[in-house]
CSV table of C-alpha atoms in Angstrom, one decimal:
chain,number,residue,atom,x,y,z
A,39,UNK,CA,131.4,150.5,153.4
A,40,UNK,CA,129.1,148.1,151.5
A,41,UNK,CA,129.7,145.3,153.9
A,42,UNK,CA,127.0,142.8,155.0
A,43,UNK,CA,127.6,140.0,157.4
A,44,UNK,CA,126.3,136.5,156.9
A,45,UNK,CA,127.0,133.1,158.5
A,46,UNK,CA,129.4,131.1,156.4
A,47,UNK,CA,127.2,128.0,156.3
A,48,UNK,CA,123.8,126.6,157.4
A,49,UNK,CA,122.0,123.3,157.1
A,50,UNK,CA,118.3,122.6,156.9
A,51,UNK,CA,116.1,119.6,156.5
A,52,UNK,CA,114.3,119.1,153.2
A,53,UNK,CA,110.6,120.4,153.3
A,54,UNK,CA,111.2,122.6,156.3
A,55,UNK,CA,111.5,126.4,156.4
A,56,UNK,CA,114.9,128.1,156.2
A,57,UNK,CA,115.8,131.4,157.7
A,58,UNK,CA,119.0,133.0,156.4
A,59,UNK,CA,120.1,136.0,158.4
A,60,UNK,CA,122.1,139.0,157.2
A,61,UNK,CA,123.4,142.0,159.1
A,62,UNK,CA,123.9,145.4,157.5
A,63,UNK,CA,124.3,147.7,160.4
A,64,UNK,CA,125.7,150.7,158.4
A,65,UNK,CA,123.0,150.8,155.9
A,66,UNK,CA,121.8,154.2,154.8
A,67,UNK,CA,118.2,155.2,154.0
A,68,UNK,CA,118.4,154.8,150.3
A,69,UNK,CA,120.2,151.5,150.2
A,70,UNK,CA,118.3,148.4,149.0
A,71,UNK,CA,118.9,144.9,150.2
A,72,UNK,CA,119.1,142.2,147.5
A,73,UNK,CA,119.4,138.5,147.7
A,74,UNK,CA,121.0,136.3,145.0
A,75,UNK,CA,121.9,132.7,145.1
A,76,UNK,CA,124.4,130.7,143.1
A,77,UNK,CA,124.0,127.0,142.4
A,78,UNK,CA,127.1,124.9,141.8
A,79,UNK,CA,128.8,125.8,138.5
A,80,UNK,CA,126.2,128.4,137.6
A,81,UNK,CA,125.9,132.2,137.5
A,82,UNK,CA,124.1,133.9,140.3
A,83,UNK,CA,120.3,134.0,140.2
A,84,UNK,CA,118.2,136.8,141.6
A,85,UNK,CA,116.0,135.8,144.6
A,86,UNK,CA,114.4,139.0,146.0
A,87,UNK,CA,115.0,142.5,147.0
A,88,UNK,CA,113.5,145.2,149.3
A,89,UNK,CA,113.9,148.6,150.8
A,90,UNK,CA,111.9,148.9,154.0
A,91,UNK,CA,108.8,146.7,153.9
A,92,UNK,CA,108.7,142.9,154.0
A,93,UNK,CA,108.6,141.5,150.5
A,94,UNK,CA,107.2,138.2,149.1
A,95,UNK,CA,107.6,136.5,145.7
A,96,UNK,CA,107.3,133.0,144.3
A,97,UNK,CA,110.7,132.0,145.5
A,98,UNK,CA,111.0,133.5,149.0
A,99,UNK,CA,110.1,136.1,151.5
A,100,UNK,CA,112.3,138.9,152.8
A,101,UNK,CA,111.8,140.2,156.3
A,102,UNK,CA,113.6,143.6,157.0
A,103,UNK,CA,114.0,144.7,160.5
A,104,UNK,CA,112.3,148.0,161.5
A,105,UNK,CA,115.7,149.7,162.0
A,106,UNK,CA,116.9,148.2,158.7
A,107,UNK,CA,120.2,147.0,160.3
A,108,UNK,CA,119.3,143.3,159.5
A,109,UNK,CA,117.2,141.2,157.3
A,110,UNK,CA,116.2,137.6,156.9
A,111,UNK,CA,115.6,135.6,153.7
A,112,UNK,CA,112.9,133.0,154.3
A,113,UNK,CA,112.6,129.9,152.1
A,114,UNK,CA,109.2,128.5,153.1
A,115,UNK,CA,109.8,124.9,152.2
A,116,UNK,CA,113.3,123.9,151.3
A,117,UNK,CA,113.9,121.5,148.5
A,118,UNK,CA,117.2,119.9,147.4
A,119,UNK,CA,117.3,122.3,144.5
A,120,UNK,CA,117.7,125.2,147.1
A,121,UNK,CA,121.2,124.0,148.0
A,122,UNK,CA,123.3,127.0,147.0
A,123,UNK,CA,125.4,129.9,148.2
A,124,UNK,CA,123.1,132.8,149.2
A,125,UNK,CA,124.4,136.3,148.9
A,126,UNK,CA,122.9,139.2,150.8
A,127,UNK,CA,123.9,142.4,149.0
A,128,UNK,CA,123.5,146.0,149.8
A,129,UNK,CA,123.4,148.4,146.8
A,130,UNK,CA,125.3,151.6,147.5
A,131,UNK,CA,123.9,154.5,145.6
A,132,UNK,CA,126.6,156.3,143.7
A,133,UNK,CA,125.1,159.1,141.6
A,134,UNK,CA,122.4,156.7,140.5
A,135,UNK,CA,124.8,153.9,139.4
A,136,UNK,CA,124.0,151.5,142.1
A,137,UNK,CA,126.2,148.4,141.9
A,138,UNK,CA,126.1,145.0,143.5
A,139,UNK,CA,128.9,144.2,146.0
A,140,UNK,CA,129.0,140.5,146.7
A,141,UNK,CA,130.5,139.1,149.9
A,142,UNK,CA,131.3,135.4,150.4
A,143,UNK,CA,127.7,134.4,151.2
A,144,UNK,CA,126.1,131.6,153.2
A,145,UNK,CA,126.4,128.1,151.9
A,146,UNK,CA,123.1,126.4,152.4
A,147,UNK,CA,123.1,122.6,152.6
A,148,UNK,CA,119.7,120.8,152.4
A,149,UNK,CA,119.5,117.4,154.2
A,150,UNK,CA,117.2,114.9,152.6
B,188,UNK,CA,114.9,133.8,124.5
B,189,UNK,CA,118.4,132.9,125.5
B,190,UNK,CA,118.9,135.5,128.2
B,191,UNK,CA,122.6,136.2,128.7
B,192,UNK,CA,125.1,134.2,126.6
B,193,UNK,CA,128.9,134.1,127.0
B,194,UNK,CA,131.6,132.7,124.9
B,195,UNK,CA,133.9,130.8,125.3
B,196,UNK,CA,132.9,128.6,128.2
B,197,UNK,CA,136.5,127.6,128.9
B,198,UNK,CA,139.8,129.0,127.9
B,199,UNK,CA,143.5,128.4,128.8
B,200,UNK,CA,146.0,131.2,128.0
B,201,UNK,CA,149.7,131.5,128.5
B,202,UNK,CA,151.0,134.5,130.4
B,203,UNK,CA,151.2,137.5,128.1
B,204,UNK,CA,148.6,136.3,125.6
B,205,UNK,CA,145.5,138.3,124.9
B,206,UNK,CA,141.9,137.4,124.4
B,207,UNK,CA,138.4,138.8,124.4
B,208,UNK,CA,135.5,137.4,126.3
B,209,UNK,CA,132.1,137.9,124.5
B,210,UNK,CA,128.8,138.6,126.1
B,211,UNK,CA,125.4,139.2,124.5
B,212,UNK,CA,121.9,139.6,125.9
B,213,UNK,CA,118.5,139.5,124.1
B,214,UNK,CA,116.4,141.1,126.8
B,215,UNK,CA,116.7,144.7,125.5
B,216,UNK,CA,118.5,145.7,128.7
B,217,UNK,CA,120.3,149.0,128.9
B,218,UNK,CA,122.9,148.0,131.5
B,219,UNK,CA,125.6,145.3,131.3
B,220,UNK,CA,128.3,144.2,133.8
B,221,UNK,CA,131.4,142.1,134.0
B,222,UNK,CA,132.3,140.3,137.2
B,223,UNK,CA,135.1,137.9,138.2
B,224,UNK,CA,134.8,135.2,140.8
B,225,UNK,CA,137.9,133.7,142.4
B,226,UNK,CA,137.7,130.3,144.1
B,227,UNK,CA,135.7,130.4,147.4
B,228,UNK,CA,135.0,134.1,146.9
B,229,UNK,CA,132.1,136.3,146.0
B,230,UNK,CA,131.9,138.2,142.7
B,231,UNK,CA,133.8,141.4,142.2
B,232,UNK,CA,132.7,144.0,139.6
B,233,UNK,CA,135.3,144.7,136.9
B,234,UNK,CA,133.5,147.1,134.6
B,235,UNK,CA,130.0,148.1,133.8
B,236,UNK,CA,128.1,149.9,131.1
B,237,UNK,CA,125.1,151.8,132.3
B,238,UNK,CA,123.8,152.4,128.8
B,239,UNK,CA,125.0,152.0,125.2
B,240,UNK,CA,128.0,154.2,124.6
B,241,UNK,CA,129.1,154.4,128.3
B,242,UNK,CA,131.5,152.3,130.4
B,243,UNK,CA,132.8,152.8,133.9
B,244,UNK,CA,135.3,151.1,136.2
B,245,UNK,CA,134.2,148.8,138.9
B,246,UNK,CA,136.1,147.4,141.9
B,247,UNK,CA,138.9,145.6,140.0
B,248,UNK,CA,139.4,147.1,136.5
B,249,UNK,CA,143.2,146.9,136.3
B,250,UNK,CA,144.4,144.6,133.4
B,251,UNK,CA,141.1,144.7,131.6
B,252,UNK,CA,139.4,146.8,128.9
B,253,UNK,CA,135.8,146.7,127.8
B,254,UNK,CA,133.7,147.6,124.7
B,255,UNK,CA,130.0,148.2,124.6
B,256,UNK,CA,129.7,147.3,120.9
B,257,UNK,CA,125.9,147.9,120.8
B,258,UNK,CA,123.0,147.5,123.1
B,259,UNK,CA,123.2,143.7,123.0
B,260,UNK,CA,126.9,143.1,123.3
B,261,UNK,CA,129.6,143.9,125.9
B,262,UNK,CA,133.0,142.5,125.6
B,263,UNK,CA,135.9,142.1,128.0
B,264,UNK,CA,139.5,142.1,126.8
B,265,UNK,CA,142.6,141.0,128.5
B,266,UNK,CA,145.5,142.6,126.7
B,267,UNK,CA,148.4,140.7,128.4
B,268,UNK,CA,147.0,137.9,130.6
B,269,UNK,CA,148.6,137.2,134.0
B,270,UNK,CA,148.2,134.2,136.3
B,271,UNK,CA,146.3,136.5,138.8
B,272,UNK,CA,143.6,136.7,136.2
B,273,UNK,CA,142.8,133.1,136.5
B,274,UNK,CA,139.1,133.2,137.5
B,275,UNK,CA,135.5,132.6,136.4
B,276,UNK,CA,134.1,135.6,134.6
B,277,UNK,CA,130.4,136.4,134.6
B,278,UNK,CA,128.6,138.8,132.4
B,279,UNK,CA,125.2,140.2,133.6
B,280,UNK,CA,122.6,142.6,132.4
B,281,UNK,CA,119.7,144.6,133.9
B,282,UNK,CA,117.0,146.9,132.6
B,283,UNK,CA,119.1,149.8,134.0
B,284,UNK,CA,121.4,150.4,136.8
B,285,UNK,CA,119.8,150.7,140.2
B,286,UNK,CA,117.8,148.3,142.4
B,287,UNK,CA,116.8,146.1,139.4
B,288,UNK,CA,117.3,142.4,139.0
B,289,UNK,CA,120.6,141.4,137.3
B,290,UNK,CA,120.5,138.4,134.9
B,291,UNK,CA,123.7,136.5,134.8
B,292,UNK,CA,125.3,134.4,132.1
B,293,UNK,CA,126.8,130.9,132.6
B,294,UNK,CA,130.3,132.1,133.0
B,295,UNK,CA,133.7,131.7,131.3
B,296,UNK,CA,136.3,129.7,133.2
B,297,UNK,CA,139.7,131.2,132.4
B,298,UNK,CA,143.1,129.7,133.3
B,299,UNK,CA,146.3,131.6,132.8
B,300,UNK,CA,149.5,129.5,133.0
């Protein structure tokens, strides 16, 4: 089961940090956690991914729990442009052909 | 560098008509994917091509066929459109299958009446 669990929606004030949670309690040792976001009327956009260690890039940080059953996407300083649906995705290894399985995501609203 | 391009952007079909959605990428990626997104839902994988010359079914392949024409192009064909295929279709590519970033096109909005 490739299921991850995210809140349906969240709100945050502009210029404040945002922490988007994700539960993936049945994750196996070789599964990666990916985050994508989708702005209105656009295709999804890669944000970040990781396996075990916390990861940082220019867009965000990914904090992965020690037991890997949950993770948190951190946007350090939200802007209006960050308003989007954020998808937490677990890639299930299938003979090397790992595929993305999208859920319904978290709709993030940024309040000016 | 256009990334992933899709044509057409919009299409309206009558039930039973056929059409082909085109996708091309200029990033020299090996793997390409077709997804559909129904209103208020996440994306679901229809078909993918791990490398030129190979295609495999995803989660919802029924009613669709695909062709990996060459390394750049991956097309999706609806042989006999049905209203249940009304959706937004996204093409994506990645350097290869696995934990690699997928780059998505802008989507094709298809309505079947």
